[in-house]
Coordinates of C-alpha atoms in Angstrom, one line a residue:
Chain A
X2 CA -266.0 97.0 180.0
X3 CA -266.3 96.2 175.9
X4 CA -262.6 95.4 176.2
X5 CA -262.3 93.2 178.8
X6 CA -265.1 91.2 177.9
X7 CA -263.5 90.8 174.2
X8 CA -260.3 89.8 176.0
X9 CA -262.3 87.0 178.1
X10 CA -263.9 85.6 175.0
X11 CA -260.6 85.7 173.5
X12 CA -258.9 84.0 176.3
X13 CA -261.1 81.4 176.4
X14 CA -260.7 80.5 172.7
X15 CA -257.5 80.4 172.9
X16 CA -257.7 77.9 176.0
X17 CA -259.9 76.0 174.2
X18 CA -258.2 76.0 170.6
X19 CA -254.8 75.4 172.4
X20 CA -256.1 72.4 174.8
X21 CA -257.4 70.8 171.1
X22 CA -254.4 71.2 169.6
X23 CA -252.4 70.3 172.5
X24 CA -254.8 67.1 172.7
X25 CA -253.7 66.7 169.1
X26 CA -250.3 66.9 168.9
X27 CA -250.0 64.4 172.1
X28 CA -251.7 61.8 170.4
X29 CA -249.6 62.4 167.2
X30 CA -246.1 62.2 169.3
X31 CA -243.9 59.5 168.8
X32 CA -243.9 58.3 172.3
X33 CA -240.0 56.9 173.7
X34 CA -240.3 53.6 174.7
X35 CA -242.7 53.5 178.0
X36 CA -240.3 51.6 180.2
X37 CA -237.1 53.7 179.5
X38 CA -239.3 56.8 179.3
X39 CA -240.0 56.2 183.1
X40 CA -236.8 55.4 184.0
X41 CA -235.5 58.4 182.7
X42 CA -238.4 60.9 184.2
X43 CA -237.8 59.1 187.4
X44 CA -234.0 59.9 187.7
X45 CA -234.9 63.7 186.3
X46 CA -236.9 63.9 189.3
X47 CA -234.1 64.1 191.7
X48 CA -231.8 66.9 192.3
X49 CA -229.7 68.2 190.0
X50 CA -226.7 68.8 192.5
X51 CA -224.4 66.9 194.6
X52 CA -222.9 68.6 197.8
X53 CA -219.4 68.0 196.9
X54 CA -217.9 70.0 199.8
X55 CA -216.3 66.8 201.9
X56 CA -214.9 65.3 198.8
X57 CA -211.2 65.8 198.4
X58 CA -209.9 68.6 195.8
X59 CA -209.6 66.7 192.9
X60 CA -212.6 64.8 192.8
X61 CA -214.3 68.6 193.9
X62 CA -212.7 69.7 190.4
X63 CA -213.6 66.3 188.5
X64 CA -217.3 67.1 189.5
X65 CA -216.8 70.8 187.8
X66 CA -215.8 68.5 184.4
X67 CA -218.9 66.0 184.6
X68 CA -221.6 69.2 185.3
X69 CA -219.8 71.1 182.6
X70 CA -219.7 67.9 180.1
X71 CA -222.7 65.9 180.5
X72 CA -224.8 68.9 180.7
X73 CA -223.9 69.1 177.1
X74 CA -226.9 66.4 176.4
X75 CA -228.8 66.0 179.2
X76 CA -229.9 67.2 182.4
X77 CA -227.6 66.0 185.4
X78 CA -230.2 65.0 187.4
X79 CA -230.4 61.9 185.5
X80 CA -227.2 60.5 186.3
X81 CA -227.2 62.0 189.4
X82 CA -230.0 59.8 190.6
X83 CA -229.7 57.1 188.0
X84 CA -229.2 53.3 189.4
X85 CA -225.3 53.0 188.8
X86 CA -223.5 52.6 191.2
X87 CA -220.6 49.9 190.5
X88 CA -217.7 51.1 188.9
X89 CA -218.2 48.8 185.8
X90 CA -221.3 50.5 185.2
X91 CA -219.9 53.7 185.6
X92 CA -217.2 53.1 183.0
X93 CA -219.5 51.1 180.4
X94 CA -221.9 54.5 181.2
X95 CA -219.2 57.1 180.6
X96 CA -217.5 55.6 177.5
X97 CA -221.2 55.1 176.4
X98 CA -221.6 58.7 176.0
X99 CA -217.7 59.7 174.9
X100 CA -217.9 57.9 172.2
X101 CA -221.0 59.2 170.6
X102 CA -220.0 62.0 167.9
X103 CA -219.4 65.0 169.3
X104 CA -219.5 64.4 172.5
X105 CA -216.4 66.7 173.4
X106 CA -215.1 63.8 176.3
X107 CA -211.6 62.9 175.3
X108 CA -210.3 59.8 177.5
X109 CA -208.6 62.3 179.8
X110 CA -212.0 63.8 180.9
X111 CA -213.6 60.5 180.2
X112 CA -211.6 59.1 183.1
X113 CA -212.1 62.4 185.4
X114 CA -216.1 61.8 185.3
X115 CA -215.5 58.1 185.7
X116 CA -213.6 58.9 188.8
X117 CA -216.0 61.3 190.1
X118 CA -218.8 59.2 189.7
X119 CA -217.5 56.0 191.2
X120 CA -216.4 57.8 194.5
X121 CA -219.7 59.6 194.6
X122 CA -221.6 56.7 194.4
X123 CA -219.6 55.2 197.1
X124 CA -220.5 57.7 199.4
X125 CA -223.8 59.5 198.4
X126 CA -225.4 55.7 197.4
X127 CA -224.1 53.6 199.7
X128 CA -226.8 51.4 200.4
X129 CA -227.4 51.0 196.6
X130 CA -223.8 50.2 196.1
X131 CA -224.0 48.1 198.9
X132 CA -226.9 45.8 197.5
X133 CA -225.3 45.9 193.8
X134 CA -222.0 44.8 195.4
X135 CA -223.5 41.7 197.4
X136 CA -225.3 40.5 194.1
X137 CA -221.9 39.8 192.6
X138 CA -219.9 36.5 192.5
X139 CA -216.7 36.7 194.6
X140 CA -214.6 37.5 192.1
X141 CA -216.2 40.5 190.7
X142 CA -217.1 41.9 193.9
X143 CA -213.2 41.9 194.8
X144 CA -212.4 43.3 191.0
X145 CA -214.7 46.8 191.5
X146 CA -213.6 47.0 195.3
X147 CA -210.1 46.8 193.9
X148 CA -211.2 49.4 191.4
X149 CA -212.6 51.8 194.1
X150 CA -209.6 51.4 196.2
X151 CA -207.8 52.6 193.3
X152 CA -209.7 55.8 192.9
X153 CA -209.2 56.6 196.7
X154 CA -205.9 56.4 196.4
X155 CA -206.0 58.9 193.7
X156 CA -207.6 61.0 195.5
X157 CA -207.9 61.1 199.6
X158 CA -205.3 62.7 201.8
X159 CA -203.9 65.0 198.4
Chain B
X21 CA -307.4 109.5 189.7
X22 CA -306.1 113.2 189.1
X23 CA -303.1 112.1 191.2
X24 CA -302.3 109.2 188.9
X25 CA -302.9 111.7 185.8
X26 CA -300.3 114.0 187.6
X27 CA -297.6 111.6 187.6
X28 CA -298.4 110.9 184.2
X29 CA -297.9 114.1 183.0
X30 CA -295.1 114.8 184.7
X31 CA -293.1 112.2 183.4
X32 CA -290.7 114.2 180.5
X33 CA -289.2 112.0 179.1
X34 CA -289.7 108.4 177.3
X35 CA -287.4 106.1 179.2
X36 CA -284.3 105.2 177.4
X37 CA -284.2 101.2 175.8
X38 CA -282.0 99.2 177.5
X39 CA -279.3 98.3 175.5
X40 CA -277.4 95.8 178.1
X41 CA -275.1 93.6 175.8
X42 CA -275.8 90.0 176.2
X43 CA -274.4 88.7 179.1
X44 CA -270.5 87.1 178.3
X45 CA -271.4 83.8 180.1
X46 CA -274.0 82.7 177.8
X47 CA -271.3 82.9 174.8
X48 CA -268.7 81.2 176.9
X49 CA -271.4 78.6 178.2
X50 CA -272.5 78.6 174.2
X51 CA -268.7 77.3 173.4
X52 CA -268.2 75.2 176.2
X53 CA -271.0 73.1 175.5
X54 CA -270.4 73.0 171.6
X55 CA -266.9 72.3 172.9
X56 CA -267.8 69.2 174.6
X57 CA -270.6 68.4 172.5
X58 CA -267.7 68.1 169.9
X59 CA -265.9 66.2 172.1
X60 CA -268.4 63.6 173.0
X61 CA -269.6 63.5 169.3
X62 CA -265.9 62.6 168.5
X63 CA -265.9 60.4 170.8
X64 CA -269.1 58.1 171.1
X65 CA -271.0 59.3 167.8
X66 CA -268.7 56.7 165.0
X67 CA -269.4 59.8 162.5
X68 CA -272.6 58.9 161.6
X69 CA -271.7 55.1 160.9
X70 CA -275.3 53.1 160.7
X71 CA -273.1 49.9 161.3
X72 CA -272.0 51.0 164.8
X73 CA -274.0 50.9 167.8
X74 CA -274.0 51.1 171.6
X75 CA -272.1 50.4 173.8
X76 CA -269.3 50.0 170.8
X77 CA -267.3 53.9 169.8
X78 CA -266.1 53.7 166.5
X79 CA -265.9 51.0 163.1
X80 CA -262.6 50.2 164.2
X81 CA -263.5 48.8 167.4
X82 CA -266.2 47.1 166.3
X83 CA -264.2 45.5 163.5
X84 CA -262.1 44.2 166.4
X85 CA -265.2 42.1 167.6
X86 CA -266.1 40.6 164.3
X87 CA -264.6 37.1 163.8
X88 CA -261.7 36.8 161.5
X89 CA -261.1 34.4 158.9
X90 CA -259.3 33.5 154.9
X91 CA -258.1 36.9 153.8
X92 CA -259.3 39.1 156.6
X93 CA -257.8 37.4 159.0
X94 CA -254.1 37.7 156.7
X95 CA -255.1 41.4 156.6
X96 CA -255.3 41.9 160.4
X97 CA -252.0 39.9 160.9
X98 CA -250.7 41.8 158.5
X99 CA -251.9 45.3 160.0
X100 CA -250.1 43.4 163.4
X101 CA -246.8 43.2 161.8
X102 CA -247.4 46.6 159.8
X103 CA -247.8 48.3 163.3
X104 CA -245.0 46.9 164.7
X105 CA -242.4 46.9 162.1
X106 CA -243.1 49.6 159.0
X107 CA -245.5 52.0 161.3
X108 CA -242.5 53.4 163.0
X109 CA -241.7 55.9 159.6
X110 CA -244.4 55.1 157.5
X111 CA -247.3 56.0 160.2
X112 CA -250.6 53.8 160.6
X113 CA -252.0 56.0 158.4
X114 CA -249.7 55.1 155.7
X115 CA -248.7 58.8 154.9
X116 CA -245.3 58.8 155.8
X117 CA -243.3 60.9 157.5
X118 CA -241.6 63.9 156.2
X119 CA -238.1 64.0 155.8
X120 CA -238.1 60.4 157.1
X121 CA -240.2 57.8 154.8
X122 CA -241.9 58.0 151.6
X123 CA -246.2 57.5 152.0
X124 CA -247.6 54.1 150.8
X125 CA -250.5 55.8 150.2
X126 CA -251.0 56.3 146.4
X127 CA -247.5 55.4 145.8
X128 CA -246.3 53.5 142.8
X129 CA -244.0 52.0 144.7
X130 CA -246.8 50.3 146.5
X131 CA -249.1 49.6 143.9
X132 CA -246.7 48.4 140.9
X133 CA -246.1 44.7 140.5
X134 CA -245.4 42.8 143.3
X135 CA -241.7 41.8 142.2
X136 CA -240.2 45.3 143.0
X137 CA -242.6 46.2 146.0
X138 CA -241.3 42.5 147.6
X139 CA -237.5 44.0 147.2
X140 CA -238.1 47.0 149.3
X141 CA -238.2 45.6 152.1
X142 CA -236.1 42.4 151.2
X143 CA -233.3 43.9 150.1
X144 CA -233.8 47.7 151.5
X145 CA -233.7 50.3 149.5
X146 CA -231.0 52.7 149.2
X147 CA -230.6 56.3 147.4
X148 CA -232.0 58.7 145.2
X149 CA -235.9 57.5 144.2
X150 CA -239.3 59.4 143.5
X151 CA -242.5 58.6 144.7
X152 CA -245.5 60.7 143.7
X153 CA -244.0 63.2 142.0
X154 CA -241.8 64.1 144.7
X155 CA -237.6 63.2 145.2
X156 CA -237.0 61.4 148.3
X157 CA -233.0 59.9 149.0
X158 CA -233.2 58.2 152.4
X159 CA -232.0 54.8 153.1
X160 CA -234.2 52.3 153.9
X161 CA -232.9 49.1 155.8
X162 CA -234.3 45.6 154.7
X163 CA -236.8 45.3 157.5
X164 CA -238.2 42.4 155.8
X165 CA -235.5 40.5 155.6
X166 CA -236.1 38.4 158.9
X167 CA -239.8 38.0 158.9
X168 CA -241.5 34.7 157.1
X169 CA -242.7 34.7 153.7
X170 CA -246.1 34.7 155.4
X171 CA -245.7 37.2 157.9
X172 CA -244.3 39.8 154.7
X173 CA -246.6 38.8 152.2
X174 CA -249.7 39.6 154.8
X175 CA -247.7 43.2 155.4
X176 CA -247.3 43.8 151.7
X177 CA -251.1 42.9 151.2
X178 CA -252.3 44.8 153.9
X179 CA -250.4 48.1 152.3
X180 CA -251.8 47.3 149.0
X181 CA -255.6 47.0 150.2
X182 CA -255.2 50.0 152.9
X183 CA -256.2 53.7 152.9
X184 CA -257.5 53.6 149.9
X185 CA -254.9 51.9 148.1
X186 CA -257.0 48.9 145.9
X187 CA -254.2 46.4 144.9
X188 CA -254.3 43.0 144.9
X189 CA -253.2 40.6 147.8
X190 CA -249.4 39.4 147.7
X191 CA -249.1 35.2 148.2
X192 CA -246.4 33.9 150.5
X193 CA -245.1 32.1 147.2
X194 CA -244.4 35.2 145.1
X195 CA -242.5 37.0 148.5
X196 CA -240.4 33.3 148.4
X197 CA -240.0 33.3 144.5
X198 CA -238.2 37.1 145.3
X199 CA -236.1 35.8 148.3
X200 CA -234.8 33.0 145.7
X201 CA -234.2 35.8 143.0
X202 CA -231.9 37.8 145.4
X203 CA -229.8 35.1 146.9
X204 CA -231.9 33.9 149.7
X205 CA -230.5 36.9 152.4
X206 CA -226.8 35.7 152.6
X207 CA -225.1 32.6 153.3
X208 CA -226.7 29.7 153.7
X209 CA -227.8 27.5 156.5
X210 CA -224.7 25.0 155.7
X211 CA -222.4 28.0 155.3
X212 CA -223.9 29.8 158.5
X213 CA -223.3 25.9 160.4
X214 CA -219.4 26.2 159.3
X215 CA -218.8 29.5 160.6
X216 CA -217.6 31.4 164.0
X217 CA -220.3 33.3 165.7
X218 CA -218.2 36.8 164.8
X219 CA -218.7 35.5 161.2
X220 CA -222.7 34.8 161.5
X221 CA -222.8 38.1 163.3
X222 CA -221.2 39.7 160.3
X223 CA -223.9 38.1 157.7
X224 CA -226.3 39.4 160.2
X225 CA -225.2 43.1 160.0
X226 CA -225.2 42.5 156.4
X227 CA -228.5 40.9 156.1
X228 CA -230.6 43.5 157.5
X229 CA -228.4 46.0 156.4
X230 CA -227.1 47.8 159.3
X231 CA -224.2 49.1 157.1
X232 CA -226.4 51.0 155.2
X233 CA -226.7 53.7 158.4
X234 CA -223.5 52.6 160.5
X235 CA -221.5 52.4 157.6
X236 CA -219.2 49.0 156.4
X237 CA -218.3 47.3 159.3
X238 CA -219.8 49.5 161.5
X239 CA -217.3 52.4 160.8
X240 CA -219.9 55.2 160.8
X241 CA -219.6 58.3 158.8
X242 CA -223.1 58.5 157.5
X243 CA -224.3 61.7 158.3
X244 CA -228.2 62.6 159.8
X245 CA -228.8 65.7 159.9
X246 CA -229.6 67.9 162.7
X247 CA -228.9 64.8 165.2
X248 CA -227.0 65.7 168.3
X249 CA -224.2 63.2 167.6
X250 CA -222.2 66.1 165.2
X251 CA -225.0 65.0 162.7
X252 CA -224.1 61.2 162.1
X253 CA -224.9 57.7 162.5
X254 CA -223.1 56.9 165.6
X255 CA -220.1 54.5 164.6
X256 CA -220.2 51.0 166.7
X257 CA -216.6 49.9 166.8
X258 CA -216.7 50.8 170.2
X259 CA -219.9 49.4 171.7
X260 CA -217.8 46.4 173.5
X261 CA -216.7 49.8 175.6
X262 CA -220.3 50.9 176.6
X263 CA -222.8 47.7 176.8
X264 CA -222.7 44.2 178.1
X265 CA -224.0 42.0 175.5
X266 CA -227.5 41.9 177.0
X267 CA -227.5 45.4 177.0
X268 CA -226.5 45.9 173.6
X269 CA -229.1 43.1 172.8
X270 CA -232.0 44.8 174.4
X271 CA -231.1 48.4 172.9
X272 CA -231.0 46.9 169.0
X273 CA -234.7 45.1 170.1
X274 CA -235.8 48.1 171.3
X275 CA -234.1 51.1 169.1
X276 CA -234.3 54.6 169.9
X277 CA -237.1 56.1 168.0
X278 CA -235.9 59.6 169.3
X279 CA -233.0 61.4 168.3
X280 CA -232.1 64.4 169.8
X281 CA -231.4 67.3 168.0
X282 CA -228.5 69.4 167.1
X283 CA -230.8 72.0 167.2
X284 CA -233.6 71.7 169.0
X285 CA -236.1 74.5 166.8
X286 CA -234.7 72.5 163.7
X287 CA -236.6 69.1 162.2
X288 CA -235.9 65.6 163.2
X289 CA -233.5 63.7 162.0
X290 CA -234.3 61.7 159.2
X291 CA -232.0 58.5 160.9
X292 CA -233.5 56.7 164.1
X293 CA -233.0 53.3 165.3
X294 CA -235.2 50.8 164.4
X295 CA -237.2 48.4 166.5
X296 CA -235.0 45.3 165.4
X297 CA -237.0 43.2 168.3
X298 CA -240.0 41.6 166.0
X299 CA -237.2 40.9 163.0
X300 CA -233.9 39.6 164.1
X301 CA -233.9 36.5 165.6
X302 CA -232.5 35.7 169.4
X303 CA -229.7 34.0 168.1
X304 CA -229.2 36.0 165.4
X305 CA -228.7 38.8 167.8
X306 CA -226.6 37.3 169.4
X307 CA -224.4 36.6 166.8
X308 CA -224.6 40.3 165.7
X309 CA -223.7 40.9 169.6
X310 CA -220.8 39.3 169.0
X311 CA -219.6 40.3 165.6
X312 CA -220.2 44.0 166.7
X313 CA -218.0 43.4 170.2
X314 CA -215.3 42.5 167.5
X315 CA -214.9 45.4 166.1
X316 CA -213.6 47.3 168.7
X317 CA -209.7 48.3 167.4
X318 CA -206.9 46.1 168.7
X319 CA -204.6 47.8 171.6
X320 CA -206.6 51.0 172.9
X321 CA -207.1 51.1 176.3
X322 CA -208.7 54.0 178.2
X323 CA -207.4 53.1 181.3
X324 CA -210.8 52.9 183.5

C-alpha cells in the first residue's frame, strides 16, 4: 500500500518535472523555418510506400535504389507525397541531394531514382502532374513530355 | 445505569489510535496547485515588478507600449535588427551558443573600443580568438557588411547597453569611419557599373564572405563537424544542377538554421546557414545567383 502510494507521488513528479522541462526545452528550440517546417510535416504525413507491383521490372528495381538511398537522410514519405511532379523538378530534386557530401548517389543511381520518380509521378500523381503540366508555356510542356516519353521507353514492354 | 456500567467494564482494551497516513490526494492536490500557482505566477505576476500592472504580463511587454524616441528608439531598432540578424548564434539573451558563437555578454570583444568591435561584423571574423578566458576558433561571416551605417551602429549599441553590458552607444559615423578604413566592402559603385553580373556576383560572395564556409570560389572543403554532409560545408559548384535561380534565391534569404547530424546523440554542428534575407540586397542576390550558377564545371553532364 506504502509502495504504491510512493510510486504515485513519484509518478506524478516526474510528470510534472518532465512537462516543465519539456515546456522548457520547446521554447528554447531553434524552431526550422515555419513555412518549410509545414511543408515538410505535411509530406511526412503520407505513406511511406508506393505499390510498385504494376510498374515494369526495372523501374520495380529502381524503386528498391531510391528506398535504400534516400532513406539514408530522410524519411521516404516526404518525397513520396512531396509536390514534384514534373520531370525537371525531379532532376533539380535528385541532383539536389547527390551532390551534397556524402550522399552515396553516384550519377548512375542518381539517374535510377530520377527515373523512378518521374514514372511514378506520372501515374500515382496524375492529376498533380496534370495541373503542373498545363501551367507551362508550350515549349516546356513538350520538353518534360518528351522527357517522360523517354523514360517509358526505357522501361515499358522489357 | 448498571447496564451502561456493564459495558463499561467490559470493555478490555483501550482502542488502538488511528494511525491512517494522510490521504495521497491531498499531497498530489498540494503540488498541483503549487504547480499551477507557479505557473500562473510566471506567467501574470511580472516578478514582483511595481512598474507593471493589469491587464499588462511582464516589463517587456509593457516597454512595448511606452512611446519611443532619441536613443531608445535606436536601441529598439537596433534590438529589431539584433533579432533578426546576430540572434540566430548569439541568442536574444546574448550568451551565445556553445560550440557555435562566442557570448556578447561580458565580452571584451564587445565592450573594447568601438574600432575593432565595428570589424566583426564588417569584415567577419575568422580563426583562433579568446573571449572571456575561454578559446573559441569558429568563423564568423561579415553579417554586417550589407546593413546601413545606421542600421549596424544601432545593433552594435544595443549589444553594448544589453544584459548588463554598460558601454557606450556606437554613432553611424564611427561604423562609416571603419567601412572607409577597410576598403569600403569591395569594388566600388563605378567598378561594380563596369562589370558582368557573374563578376558582381563574385564581389558579392566575397563581400559577405561566403568563402569563408564554402571555401574560395565555392569549392567547399571546410569541414563542420558532426553534420550529415560527411562533416563539411556543402561545396556549391553544382547548385546550377539542383535550384532554379529563384530557388536558390529564396534558400540563401532564408538559410537552414538546422543541420542534421552525422550523429544524431552527438552536438550540433557548429556551421548553419545564415539568414542572408535582411542583409544582401535583391540585386545583389541576384548577382550572387548568377555568379554561383557559374561555377558549375565546364562539360559534365549527368544525363537526366
Amino acid at each position: 500500500m506504502h509502495m504504491k502510494m510512493n510510486k504515485k507521488i513519484a509518478a506524478f513528479l516526474l510528470v510534472t518535472a518532465l512537462a516543465s522541462f519539456g515546456a522548457g526545452v520547446a521554447r528554447a528550440a531553434d524552431p526550422l523555418d515555419a513555412a518549410t517546417q509545414a511543408r515538410i510535416d505535411r509530406f511526412e504525413k503520407g505513406p511511406a510506400t508506393i505499390d510498385v507491383s504494376k510498374y515494369p521490372q526495372g523501374i520495380q528495381d529502381n524503386y528498391e535504389i531510391f528506398q535504400q538511398k534516400c532513406s539514408q537522410c530522410h524519411k521516404l514519405s516526404r518525397p513520396i507525397n512531396s509536390d514534384y511532379a514534373l520531370p525537371d523538378e525531379w532532376s533539380r530534386y535528385v541532383k539536389r541531394m547527390m551532390h551534397k557530401p556524402g550522399s552515396g548517389i553516384d550519377s548512375t543511381s542518381g539517374k535510377k531514382i530520377y527515373e523512378f520518380l518521374v514514372y511514378d509521378s506520372n501515374i500515382r500523381k496524375k492529376a498533380m502532374f496534370d495541373d503542373k503540366l498545363a501551367k507551362l508555356s508550350a515549349e516546356d510542356q513538350a520538353a518534360a513530355k518528351a522527357k517522360i516519353k523517354e523514360v517509358h521507353d526505357a522501361y515499358d514492354n522489357k | 445505569m448498571r447496564d451502561e456500567l456493564d459495558r463499561c467494564q467490559k470493555t478490555e482494551t483501550d482502542p488502538p489510535a488511528s494511525r491512517a497516513p494522510v490521504p495521497v490526494w491531498i499531497f498530489v492536490l498540494t503540488l498541483v496547485l503549487l504547480f499551477l500557482g507557479a505557473v500562473y505566477f510566471d506567467t501574470y505576476g511580472a516578478w514582483f515588478n511595481k512598474q507593471v500592472y493589469a491587464p499588462y504580463e511582464s516589463a517587456e511587454e509593457l516597454a512595448l507600449y511606452q512611446p519611443k524616441s532619441g536613443a531608445a528608439a535606436i536601441l529598439a531598432h537596433g534590438q529589431a535588427v539584433y533579432e533578426n540578424v546576430c540572434g540566430l548564434c548569439h541568442g536574444s539573451d546574448g550568451l551565445g551558443k556553445t560550440g557555435q558563437a562566442p557570448p556578447l555578454v561580458g565580452s571584451e570583444w564587445v565592450l573594447k573600443d568601438v574600432a575593432s568591435l565595428a570589424h566583426v561584423p564588417l569584415a567577419g571574423l575568422n580563426g583562433p580568438i579568446q573571449v572571456k578566458g575561454q578559446d573559441w576558433n569558429l568563423a564568423m561571416a561579415p553579417m554586417g557588411a550589407g546593413l546601413s551605417d545606421a542600421d549596424l551602429a544601432a545593433v552594435l549599441s544595443y549589444i553594448r547597453t544589453s544584459w548588463g553590458n554598460q558601454s557606450s552607444a556606437v554613432s553611424a559615423d564611427e561604423i562609416k569611419a571603419v567601412r572607409a578604413a577597410l576598403g569600403g566592402n569591395g569594388p566600388s559603385a563605378a567598378e561594380l557599373a563596369k562589370m558582368t553580373p557573374v563578376e558582381r556576383g563574385h564581389a558579392v560572395f566575397q563581400k559577405y564572405g561566403c568563402f569563408q564556409c564554402h571555401g574560395q570560389d565555392g569549392k567547399g572543403g571546410v569541414s563542420n563537424f558532426n553534420a550529415k554532409t560527411a562533416e563539411q560545408v556543402p561545396s556549391l559548384i553544382y547548385v546550377a544542377d539542383g535550384y532554379t535561380k529563384d530557388e536558390l534565391i529564396a534558400f540563401i534569404s532564408r538559410g537552414e538554421r538546422n543541420i542534421p547530424r552525422k550523429n544524431p546523440a552527438g552536438p550540433e554542428p557548429p556551421h548553419f546557414m545564415p539568414k542572408w534575407g535582411p542583409v544582401i540586397s535583391a540585386n545583389e542576390l541576384s548577382d550572387l545567383a548568377d555568379f554561383l550558377f557559374s561555377l558549375k564545371p565546364k562539360g559534365e553532364n549527368l544525363g537526366f
